PDB file of C-alpha atoms in Angstrom:
ATOM      1  CA  UNK V 201      70.943  82.664 139.228  1.00 32.00           C
ATOM      2  CA  UNK V 202      71.728  81.564 135.690  1.00 39.00           C
ATOM      3  CA  UNK V 203      74.410  79.025 136.492  1.00 43.00           C
ATOM      4  CA  UNK V 204      74.250  76.231 139.046  1.00 47.00           C
ATOM      5  CA  UNK V 205      76.725  76.377 141.897  1.00 43.00           C
ATOM      6  CA  UNK V 206      78.585  73.320 140.620  1.00 48.00           C
ATOM      7  CA  UNK V 207      79.134  74.957 137.218  1.00 48.00           C
ATOM      8  CA  UNK V 208      76.726  72.744 135.289  1.00 60.00           C
ATOM      9  CA  UNK V 209      74.524  74.213 132.559  1.00 63.00           C
ATOM     10  CA  UNK V 210      71.548  76.028 134.086  1.00 69.00           C
ATOM     11  CA  UNK V 211      67.946  75.461 132.936  1.00 68.00           C
ATOM     12  CA  UNK V 212      67.832  78.960 131.401  1.00 73.00           C
ATOM     13  CA  UNK V 213      70.912  78.316 129.261  1.00 78.00           C
ATOM     14  CA  UNK V 214      69.546  74.892 128.242  1.00 73.00           C
ATOM     15  CA  UNK V 215      66.206  76.493 127.318  1.00 70.00           C
ATOM     16  CA  UNK V 216      67.762  79.248 125.189  1.00 77.00           C
ATOM     17  CA  UNK V 217      70.380  77.041 123.527  1.00 79.00           C
ATOM     18  CA  UNK V 218      67.873  74.274 122.838  1.00 73.00           C
ATOM     19  CA  UNK V 219      65.413  76.729 121.288  1.00 75.00           C
ATOM     20  CA  UNK V 220      68.083  78.244 119.040  1.00 81.00           C
ATOM     21  CA  UNK V 221      69.303  74.802 117.981  1.00 78.00           C
ATOM     22  CA  UNK V 222      65.778  73.619 117.191  1.00 74.00           C
ATOM     23  CA  UNK V 223      65.015  76.644 115.026  1.00 78.00           C
ATOM     24  CA  UNK V 224      68.271  76.359 113.078  1.00 81.00           C
ATOM     25  CA  UNK V 225      67.809  72.632 112.497  1.00 78.00           C
ATOM     26  CA  UNK V 226      64.181  72.974 111.312  1.00 77.00           C
ATOM     27  CA  UNK V 227      64.946  75.790 108.877  1.00 78.00           C
ATOM     28  CA  UNK V 228      67.890  73.911 107.338  1.00 79.00           C
ATOM     29  CA  UNK V 229      66.209  70.535 106.871  1.00 79.00           C
ATOM     30  CA  UNK V 230      62.520  71.298 106.181  1.00 81.00           C
ATOM     31  CA  UNK V 231      62.443  70.218 102.492  1.00 80.00           C
ATOM     32  CA  UNK V 232      63.438  66.720 103.668  1.00 78.00           C
ATOM     33  CA  UNK V 233      60.546  66.787 106.147  1.00 80.00           C
ATOM     34  CA  UNK V 234      58.099  68.009 103.477  1.00 82.00           C
ATOM     35  CA  UNK V 235      59.058  65.233 101.051  1.00 80.00           C
ATOM     36  CA  UNK V 236      59.013  62.577 103.761  1.00 80.00           C
ATOM     37  CA  UNK V 237      55.506  63.613 104.820  1.00 82.00           C
ATOM     38  CA  UNK V 238      54.186  63.584 101.237  1.00 80.00           C
ATOM     39  CA  UNK V 239      55.642  60.083 100.672  1.00 79.00           C
ATOM     40  CA  UNK V 240      54.114  58.824 103.905  1.00 79.00           C
ATOM     41  CA  UNK V 241      50.694  60.194 102.931  1.00 81.00           C
ATOM     42  CA  UNK V 242      50.702  59.330  99.225  1.00 79.00           C
ATOM     43  CA  UNK V 243      53.495  56.785  98.786  1.00 71.00           C
ATOM     44  CA  UNK V 244      50.931  54.204  97.656  1.00 68.00           C
ATOM     45  CA  UNK V 245      50.229  56.311  94.545  1.00 70.00           C
ATOM     46  CA  UNK V 246      52.274  55.903  91.377  1.00 61.00           C
ATOM     47  CA  UNK V 247      55.286  58.179  91.170  1.00 57.00           C
ATOM     48  CA  UNK V 248      55.053  59.420  94.761  1.00 63.00           C
ATOM     49  CA  UNK V 249      57.224  56.808  96.469  1.00 64.00           C
ATOM     50  CA  UNK V 250      60.578  58.374  95.580  1.00 69.00           C
ATOM     51  CA  UNK V 251      61.121  61.384  97.902  1.00 68.00           C
ATOM     52  CA  UNK V 252      63.712  62.966  95.596  1.00 74.00           C
ATOM     53  CA  UNK V 253      61.173  62.833  92.755  1.00 77.00           C
ATOM     54  CA  UNK V 254      58.642  64.478  95.075  1.00 77.00           C
ATOM     55  CA  UNK V 255      61.036  67.357  95.795  1.00 79.00           C
ATOM     56  CA  UNK V 256      61.814  67.869  92.116  1.00 82.00           C
ATOM     57  CA  UNK V 257      58.160  67.626  91.071  1.00 81.00           C
ATOM     58  CA  UNK V 258      56.902  70.048  93.712  1.00 80.00           C
ATOM     59  CA  UNK V 259      59.699  72.537  92.972  1.00 82.00           C
ATOM     60  CA  UNK V 260      58.951  72.325  89.238  1.00 85.00           C
ATOM     61  CA  UNK V 261      55.160  72.500  89.402  1.00 82.00           C
ATOM     62  CA  UNK V 262      54.532  74.549  92.546  1.00 79.00           C
ATOM     63  CA  UNK V 263      57.767  76.507  92.966  1.00 80.00           C
ATOM     64  CA  UNK V 264      60.547  76.232  95.531  1.00 79.00           C
ATOM     65  CA  UNK V 265      58.452  78.064  98.078  1.00 79.00           C
ATOM     66  CA  UNK V 266      55.984  75.177  98.158  1.00 78.00           C
ATOM     67  CA  UNK V 267      58.662  72.965  99.729  1.00 79.00           C
ATOM     68  CA  UNK V 268      58.388  75.164 102.811  1.00 80.00           C
ATOM     69  CA  UNK V 269      54.618  74.798 103.231  1.00 78.00           C
ATOM     70  CA  UNK V 270      54.088  74.485 106.993  1.00 76.00           C
ATOM     71  CA  UNK V 271      57.717  75.400 107.716  1.00 79.00           C
ATOM     72  CA  UNK V 272      56.876  78.260 110.088  1.00 80.00           C
ATOM     73  CA  UNK V 273      54.839  75.863 112.213  1.00 79.00           C
ATOM     74  CA  UNK V 274      57.712  73.393 112.167  1.00 74.00           C
ATOM     75  CA  UNK V 275      60.226  76.049 113.226  1.00 77.00           C
ATOM     76  CA  UNK V 276      58.061  77.300 116.092  1.00 78.00           C
ATOM     77  CA  UNK V 277      57.391  73.718 117.138  1.00 74.00           C
ATOM     78  CA  UNK V 278      61.063  72.785 116.895  1.00 71.00           C
ATOM     79  CA  UNK V 279      62.140  75.784 118.963  1.00 73.00           C
ATOM     80  CA  UNK V 280      59.671  74.824 121.670  1.00 74.00           C
ATOM     81  CA  UNK V 281      60.302  71.092 121.355  1.00 71.00           C
ATOM     82  CA  UNK V 282      64.059  71.267 121.603  1.00 67.00           C
ATOM     83  CA  UNK V 283      64.000  73.932 124.299  1.00 71.00           C
ATOM     84  CA  UNK V 284      61.669  71.776 126.403  1.00 73.00           C
ATOM     85  CA  UNK V 285      63.420  68.484 125.805  1.00 67.00           C
ATOM     86  CA  UNK V 286      66.948  69.782 126.391  1.00 68.00           C
ATOM     87  CA  UNK V 287      65.810  71.348 129.687  1.00 74.00           C
ATOM     88  CA  UNK V 288      63.862  68.232 130.672  1.00 74.00           C
ATOM     89  CA  UNK V 289      66.728  65.937 129.694  1.00 71.00           C
ATOM     90  CA  UNK V 290      69.297  67.980 131.616  1.00 73.00           C
ATOM     91  CA  UNK V 291      67.157  68.042 134.773  1.00 75.00           C
ATOM     92  CA  UNK V 292      66.181  64.359 134.557  1.00 75.00           C
ATOM     93  CA  UNK V 293      69.767  63.373 133.812  1.00 73.00           C
ATOM     94  CA  UNK V 294      70.992  65.236 136.905  1.00 75.00           C
ATOM     95  CA  UNK V 295      68.774  63.075 139.099  1.00 75.00           C
ATOM     96  CA  UNK V 296      70.472  59.851 138.005  1.00 69.00           C
ATOM     97  CA  UNK V 297      74.065  60.804 137.235  1.00 72.00           C
ATOM     98  CA  UNK V 298      77.053  59.924 139.380  1.00 67.00           C
ATOM     99  CA  UNK V 299      77.648  63.099 141.477  1.00 68.00           C
ATOM    100  CA  UNK V 300      81.409  62.633 141.395  1.00 70.00           C
ATOM    101  CA  UNK V 301      81.771  62.201 137.611  1.00 68.00           C
ATOM    102  CA  UNK V 302      78.491  63.778 136.350  1.00 67.00           C
ATOM    103  CA  UNK V 303      78.084  60.776 134.012  1.00 69.00           C
ATOM    104  CA  UNK V 304      75.295  58.317 133.264  1.00 67.00           C
ATOM    105  CA  UNK V 305      75.313  54.775 131.989  1.00 67.00           C
ATOM    106  CA  UNK V 306      73.885  54.157 128.515  1.00 66.00           C
ATOM    107  CA  UNK V 307      70.599  52.735 129.858  1.00 72.00           C
ATOM    108  CA  UNK V 308      70.156  55.688 132.203  1.00 74.00           C
ATOM    109  CA  UNK V 309      70.866  58.175 129.416  1.00 70.00           C
ATOM    110  CA  UNK V 310      68.285  56.538 127.151  1.00 73.00           C
ATOM    111  CA  UNK V 311      65.763  56.399 130.005  1.00 76.00           C
ATOM    112  CA  UNK V 312      66.223  60.094 130.755  1.00 75.00           C
ATOM    113  CA  UNK V 313      65.759  60.868 127.068  1.00 72.00           C
ATOM    114  CA  UNK V 314      62.527  58.849 126.930  1.00 78.00           C
ATOM    115  CA  UNK V 315      61.006  60.767 129.834  1.00 80.00           C
ATOM    116  CA  UNK V 316      62.026  64.028 128.170  1.00 77.00           C
ATOM    117  CA  UNK V 317      60.274  62.770 125.018  1.00 78.00           C
ATOM    118  CA  UNK V 318      56.951  62.370 126.823  1.00 84.00           C
ATOM    119  CA  UNK V 319      57.215  65.901 128.185  1.00 82.00           C
ATOM    120  CA  UNK V 320      58.060  67.468 124.817  1.00 80.00           C
ATOM    121  CA  UNK V 321      55.336  65.506 122.969  1.00 85.00           C
ATOM    122  CA  UNK V 322      52.652  66.640 125.398  1.00 87.00           C
ATOM    123  CA  UNK V 323      53.694  70.280 125.600  1.00 83.00           C
ATOM    124  CA  UNK V 324      54.588  71.126 121.995  1.00 85.00           C
ATOM    125  CA  UNK V 325      55.360  68.318 119.535  1.00 84.00           C
ATOM    126  CA  UNK V 326      51.931  66.767 118.925  1.00 89.00           C
ATOM    127  CA  UNK V 327      50.126  70.096 118.270  1.00 90.00           C
ATOM    128  CA  UNK V 328      52.876  71.435 115.972  1.00 86.00           C
ATOM    129  CA  UNK V 329      53.199  68.137 114.068  1.00 86.00           C
ATOM    130  CA  UNK V 330      49.418  67.972 113.625  1.00 89.00           C
ATOM    131  CA  UNK V 331      49.251  71.447 112.057  1.00 89.00           C
ATOM    132  CA  UNK V 332      52.360  70.909 109.910  1.00 87.00           C
ATOM    133  CA  UNK V 333      51.027  67.612 108.532  1.00 87.00           C
ATOM    134  CA  UNK V 334      47.557  69.048 107.896  1.00 88.00           C
ATOM    135  CA  UNK V 335      49.090  71.968 105.958  1.00 88.00           C
ATOM    136  CA  UNK V 336      51.244  69.682 103.796  1.00 86.00           C
ATOM    137  CA  UNK V 337      48.285  67.372 103.093  1.00 86.00           C
ATOM    138  CA  UNK V 338      45.961  70.305 102.367  1.00 86.00           C
ATOM    139  CA  UNK V 339      48.445  71.809  99.895  1.00 82.00           C
ATOM    140  CA  UNK V 340      48.039  68.699  97.713  1.00 80.00           C
ATOM    141  CA  UNK V 341      44.273  68.314  98.149  1.00 80.00           C
ATOM    142  CA  UNK V 342      41.699  71.016  98.965  1.00 81.00           C
ATOM    143  CA  UNK V 343      44.100  73.962  99.462  1.00 84.00           C
ATOM    144  CA  UNK V 344      41.667  75.592 101.872  1.00 88.00           C
ATOM    145  CA  UNK V 345      44.051  76.637 104.651  1.00 88.00           C
ATOM    146  CA  UNK V 346      45.413  80.153 104.119  1.00 86.00           C
ATOM    147  CA  UNK V 347      47.909  80.074 106.985  1.00 86.00           C
ATOM    148  CA  UNK V 348      48.876  78.013 110.043  1.00 87.00           C
ATOM    149  CA  UNK V 349      46.549  80.104 112.201  1.00 89.00           C
ATOM    150  CA  UNK V 350      43.655  79.659 109.739  1.00 92.00           C
ATOM    151  CA  UNK V 351      44.354  75.918 109.811  1.00 90.00           C
ATOM    152  CA  UNK V 352      44.212  75.845 113.620  1.00 91.00           C
ATOM    153  CA  UNK V 353      40.976  77.842 113.766  1.00 93.00           C
ATOM    154  CA  UNK V 354      39.319  75.767 111.023  1.00 92.00           C
ATOM    155  CA  UNK V 355      40.248  72.438 112.570  1.00 91.00           C
ATOM    156  CA  UNK V 356      39.191  73.623 116.026  1.00 91.00           C
ATOM    157  CA  UNK V 357      35.754  74.621 114.739  1.00 92.00           C
ATOM    158  CA  UNK V 358      35.284  71.390 112.797  1.00 90.00           C
ATOM    159  CA  UNK V 359      36.813  68.830 115.154  1.00 88.00           C
ATOM    160  CA  UNK V 360      37.213  70.363 118.592  1.00 88.00           C
ATOM    161  CA  UNK V 361      40.419  70.910 120.544  1.00 86.00           C
ATOM    162  CA  UNK V 362      41.438  67.277 121.027  1.00 85.00           C
ATOM    163  CA  UNK V 363      41.267  66.200 117.382  1.00 85.00           C
ATOM    164  CA  UNK V 364      42.368  69.591 116.052  1.00 86.00           C
ATOM    165  CA  UNK V 365      45.666  69.610 117.965  1.00 88.00           C
ATOM    166  CA  UNK V 366      46.130  66.163 119.495  1.00 89.00           C
ATOM    167  CA  UNK V 367      45.252  63.710 116.733  1.00 87.00           C
ATOM    168  CA  UNK V 368      47.979  61.101 116.682  1.00 85.00           C
ATOM    169  CA  UNK V 369      49.046  61.862 120.266  1.00 89.00           C
ATOM    170  CA  UNK V 370      49.744  58.228 121.179  1.00 88.00           C
ATOM    171  CA  UNK V 371      51.935  57.492 118.160  1.00 85.00           C
ATOM    172  CA  UNK V 372      53.623  60.907 118.353  1.00 86.00           C
ATOM    173  CA  UNK V 373      54.457  60.301 122.004  1.00 88.00           C
ATOM    174  CA  UNK V 374      55.739  56.800 121.284  1.00 85.00           C
ATOM    175  CA  UNK V 375      57.833  58.252 118.481  1.00 82.00           C
ATOM    176  CA  UNK V 376      59.151  61.004 120.775  1.00 79.00           C
ATOM    177  CA  UNK V 377      59.953  58.491 123.504  1.00 82.00           C
ATOM    178  CA  UNK V 378      61.992  56.530 121.008  1.00 77.00           C
ATOM    179  CA  UNK V 379      63.405  59.540 119.170  1.00 76.00           C
ATOM    180  CA  UNK V 380      64.416  61.511 122.247  1.00 70.00           C
ATOM    181  CA  UNK V 381      65.521  58.422 124.122  1.00 71.00           C
ATOM    182  CA  UNK V 382      67.725  57.098 121.340  1.00 73.00           C
ATOM    183  CA  UNK V 383      68.945  60.509 120.107  1.00 73.00           C
ATOM    184  CA  UNK V 384      69.765  62.209 123.396  1.00 70.00           C
ATOM    185  CA  UNK V 385      70.643  58.954 125.117  1.00 73.00           C
ATOM    186  CA  UNK V 386      72.993  57.683 122.416  1.00 76.00           C
ATOM    187  CA  UNK V 387      74.533  61.150 121.924  1.00 78.00           C
ATOM    188  CA  UNK V 388      75.195  61.443 125.647  1.00 76.00           C
ATOM    189  CA  UNK V 389      76.604  57.915 125.786  1.00 79.00           C
ATOM    190  CA  UNK V 390      78.918  58.598 122.818  1.00 82.00           C
ATOM    191  CA  UNK V 391      80.244  61.771 124.458  1.00 81.00           C
ATOM    192  CA  UNK V 392      80.854  59.977 127.763  1.00 80.00           C
ATOM    193  CA  UNK V 393      82.658  57.179 125.908  1.00 80.00           C
ATOM    194  CA  UNK V 394      84.830  59.712 124.091  1.00 83.00           C
ATOM    195  CA  UNK V 395      85.670  61.598 127.283  1.00 81.00           C
ATOM    196  CA  UNK V 396      86.631  58.372 129.026  1.00 81.00           C
ATOM    197  CA  UNK V 397      89.091  57.646 126.208  1.00 79.00           C
ATOM    198  CA  UNK V 398      90.619  61.088 126.156  1.00 79.00           C
ATOM    199  CA  UNK V 399      89.071  62.398 122.925  1.00 79.00           C
ATOM    200  CA  UNK V 400      89.849  66.093 122.719  1.00 76.00           C
ATOM    201  CA  UNK V 401      87.264  68.823 122.105  1.00 75.00           C
ATOM    202  CA  UNK V 402      84.194  66.557 122.376  1.00 76.00           C
ATOM    203  CA  UNK V 403      82.032  69.714 122.413  1.00 74.00           C
ATOM    204  CA  UNK V 404      83.636  71.128 119.255  1.00 77.00           C
ATOM    205  CA  UNK V 405      81.560  71.555 116.061  1.00 76.00           C
ATOM    206  CA  UNK V 406      83.179  68.703 114.081  1.00 78.00           C
ATOM    207  CA  UNK V 407      82.899  66.056 116.813  1.00 81.00           C
ATOM    208  CA  UNK V 408      79.421  67.298 117.802  1.00 78.00           C
ATOM    209  CA  UNK V 409      78.202  67.033 114.204  1.00 78.00           C
ATOM    210  CA  UNK V 410      79.618  63.506 113.792  1.00 81.00           C
ATOM    211  CA  UNK V 411      78.168  62.329 117.102  1.00 82.00           C
ATOM    212  CA  UNK V 412      74.795  63.876 116.290  1.00 77.00           C
ATOM    213  CA  UNK V 413      74.731  62.214 112.870  1.00 78.00           C
ATOM    214  CA  UNK V 414      75.398  58.788 114.408  1.00 81.00           C
ATOM    215  CA  UNK V 415      72.705  59.373 117.025  1.00 79.00           C
ATOM    216  CA  UNK V 416      70.293  60.487 114.278  1.00 75.00           C
ATOM    217  CA  UNK V 417      70.865  57.324 112.243  1.00 77.00           C
ATOM    218  CA  UNK V 418      70.150  55.082 115.214  1.00 76.00           C
ATOM    219  CA  UNK V 419      67.041  57.118 115.991  1.00 77.00           C
ATOM    220  CA  UNK V 420      65.551  56.924 112.494  1.00 79.00           C
ATOM    221  CA  UNK V 421      65.929  53.188 112.040  1.00 76.00           C
ATOM    222  CA  UNK V 422      64.385  52.519 115.442  1.00 78.00           C
ATOM    223  CA  UNK V 423      61.341  54.817 115.211  1.00 82.00           C
ATOM    224  CA  UNK V 424      60.233  54.996 111.557  1.00 85.00           C
ATOM    225  CA  UNK V 425      56.984  52.949 111.927  1.00 87.00           C
ATOM    226  CA  UNK V 426      55.746  55.290 114.679  1.00 87.00           C
ATOM    227  CA  UNK V 427      56.488  58.304 112.479  1.00 86.00           C
ATOM    228  CA  UNK V 428      54.581  56.846 109.518  1.00 87.00           C
ATOM    229  CA  UNK V 429      51.476  56.033 111.584  1.00 89.00           C
ATOM    230  CA  UNK V 430      51.654  59.463 113.218  1.00 86.00           C
ATOM    231  CA  UNK V 431      51.716  61.195 109.830  1.00 86.00           C
ATOM    232  CA  UNK V 432      48.751  59.188 108.537  1.00 85.00           C
ATOM    233  CA  UNK V 433      46.735  60.004 111.677  1.00 86.00           C
ATOM    234  CA  UNK V 434      47.479  63.736 111.444  1.00 84.00           C
ATOM    235  CA  UNK V 435      46.484  64.456 107.837  1.00 81.00           C
ATOM    236  CA  UNK V 436      44.015  67.262 107.078  1.00 77.00           C
ATOM    237  CA  UNK V 437      41.117  64.907 107.849  1.00 78.00           C
ATOM    238  CA  UNK V 438      42.292  63.451 111.135  1.00 72.00           C
ATOM    239  CA  UNK V 439      41.988  59.701 111.680  1.00 78.00           C
ATOM    240  CA  UNK V 440      42.431  57.460 114.690  1.00 80.00           C
ATOM    241  CA  UNK V 441      45.570  55.427 115.299  1.00 83.00           C
ATOM    242  CA  UNK V 442      43.854  52.110 114.519  1.00 88.00           C
ATOM    243  CA  UNK V 443      42.405  53.507 111.279  1.00 89.00           C
ATOM    244  CA  UNK V 444      45.845  54.871 110.312  1.00 87.00           C
ATOM    245  CA  UNK V 445      47.474  51.471 110.863  1.00 89.00           C
ATOM    246  CA  UNK V 446      44.719  49.727 108.894  1.00 91.00           C
ATOM    247  CA  UNK V 447      45.030  52.193 106.000  1.00 88.00           C
ATOM    248  CA  UNK V 448      48.791  51.689 105.737  1.00 87.00           C
ATOM    249  CA  UNK V 449      48.415  47.891 105.819  1.00 90.00           C
ATOM    250  CA  UNK V 450      45.784  47.966 103.054  1.00 88.00           C
ATOM    251  CA  UNK V 451      47.843  50.254 100.838  1.00 85.00           C
ATOM    252  CA  UNK V 452      51.308  48.747 101.177  1.00 84.00           C
ATOM    253  CA  UNK V 453      51.376  45.986 103.778  1.00 87.00           C
ATOM    254  CA  UNK V 454      54.053  45.883 106.463  1.00 86.00           C
ATOM    255  CA  UNK V 455      56.625  47.668 104.283  1.00 84.00           C
ATOM    256  CA  UNK V 456      54.326  50.688 104.234  1.00 84.00           C
ATOM    257  CA  UNK V 457      55.352  51.475 107.807  1.00 86.00           C
ATOM    258  CA  UNK V 458      58.800  52.353 106.483  1.00 78.00           C
ATOM    259  CA  UNK V 459      57.609  54.832 103.839  1.00 80.00           C
ATOM    260  CA  UNK V 460      59.872  57.873 103.722  1.00 76.00           C
ATOM    261  CA  UNK V 461      62.744  56.154 105.515  1.00 78.00           C
ATOM    262  CA  UNK V 462      65.374  57.331 103.013  1.00 77.00           C
ATOM    263  CA  UNK V 463      64.340  60.970 103.196  1.00 74.00           C
ATOM    264  CA  UNK V 464      63.817  60.893 106.954  1.00 77.00           C
ATOM    265  CA  UNK V 465      67.197  59.234 107.393  1.00 77.00           C
ATOM    266  CA  UNK V 466      68.819  61.959 105.305  1.00 72.00           C
ATOM    267  CA  UNK V 467      67.039  64.651 107.293  1.00 73.00           C
ATOM    268  CA  UNK V 468      67.677  63.022 110.658  1.00 68.00           C
ATOM    269  CA  UNK V 469      71.387  62.528 110.038  1.00 68.00           C
ATOM    270  CA  UNK V 470      71.697  66.170 108.985  1.00 73.00           C
ATOM    271  CA  UNK V 471      69.342  67.313 111.726  1.00 69.00           C
ATOM    272  CA  UNK V 472      71.217  65.378 114.382  1.00 65.00           C
ATOM    273  CA  UNK V 473      74.499  66.920 113.331  1.00 72.00           C
ATOM    274  CA  UNK V 474      73.062  70.432 113.002  1.00 80.00           C
ATOM    275  CA  UNK V 475      71.000  70.215 116.200  1.00 74.00           C
ATOM    276  CA  UNK V 476      73.780  69.154 118.532  1.00 73.00           C
ATOM    277  CA  UNK V 477      76.385  71.371 116.873  1.00 79.00           C
ATOM    278  CA  UNK V 478      74.071  74.386 117.131  1.00 81.00           C
ATOM    279  CA  UNK V 479      73.188  73.515 120.724  1.00 79.00           C
ATOM    280  CA  UNK V 480      76.822  73.144 121.805  1.00 79.00           C
ATOM    281  CA  UNK V 481      77.837  76.399 120.094  1.00 83.00           C
ATOM    282  CA  UNK V 482      74.773  78.286 121.330  1.00 82.00           C
ATOM    283  CA  UNK V 483      75.443  77.079 124.875  1.00 83.00           C
ATOM    284  CA  UNK V 484      79.019  78.351 124.685  1.00 83.00           C
ATOM    285  CA  UNK V 485      77.880  81.689 123.229  1.00 83.00           C
ATOM    286  CA  UNK V 486      75.128  82.223 125.816  1.00 83.00           C
ATOM    287  CA  UNK V 487      77.466  81.356 128.683  1.00 81.00           C
ATOM    288  CA  UNK V 488      80.019  83.815 127.326  1.00 82.00           C
ATOM    289  CA  UNK V 489      77.380  86.567 127.119  1.00 79.00           C
ATOM    290  CA  UNK V 490      76.198  85.801 130.646  1.00 75.00           C
ATOM    291  CA  UNK V 491      79.766  85.698 131.949  1.00 71.00           C
ATOM    292  CA  UNK V 492      79.753  82.063 133.016  1.00 61.00           C
TER     293      UNK V 492
END
């Protein structure tokens, strides 16, 4: 069966729609992610703090294609991440929602999102983020990785499985708990609030984009320090979480934990809008194809 008996979205539809949405979002917003990562790694150096300058400089000196270094890894990771977390969120949400209204309170929505974040971080996010960050760092330094697969093999030989793919796991998971909790939780809460007040077409592309953008803004402001530490820990030469925190403090002090906020905020607002719009439209399209 593809659809549940009560007409709710089935896990298969959630998996497919979430994967499509994640791939679309990653492909559209990757230059923001590239610049944010460079600023987080080298923001203490002169002329590297402004993410827009980073984009212009890389495009001018290395070509536009360089802005997509590690993009394939990000797309694959995003497809898996969003497929897993939408499925996990839908199933976890169903355990706590009111059976008569199929709605959750704000705290329950955020809690369901946080649990989904742990699942997605463990299954797909930490390994894909580690490889993406290593590729972006390597492109500025040694330039020894020829491809994502070559990067994986090289790191595995040099550092073993745990450090090769799971460096920064703690901070990535904390970030995902916050990101998924705030993003999915706040998005769900906004939709429930709109439905309760009779807002029409809450699943339409315009409303979905606006709701996703609001959810993305909340998410970024709440989780930026975790993202910065995660990036520092996952550079080409992996470091521990404590060493990453110490490095950031030495370079920039407390404000260093908010490196890349502007670019990440821009990406997250766009990503939130694109992600939820693509997911809503993909869900509708898949259900139509499957005759639901």
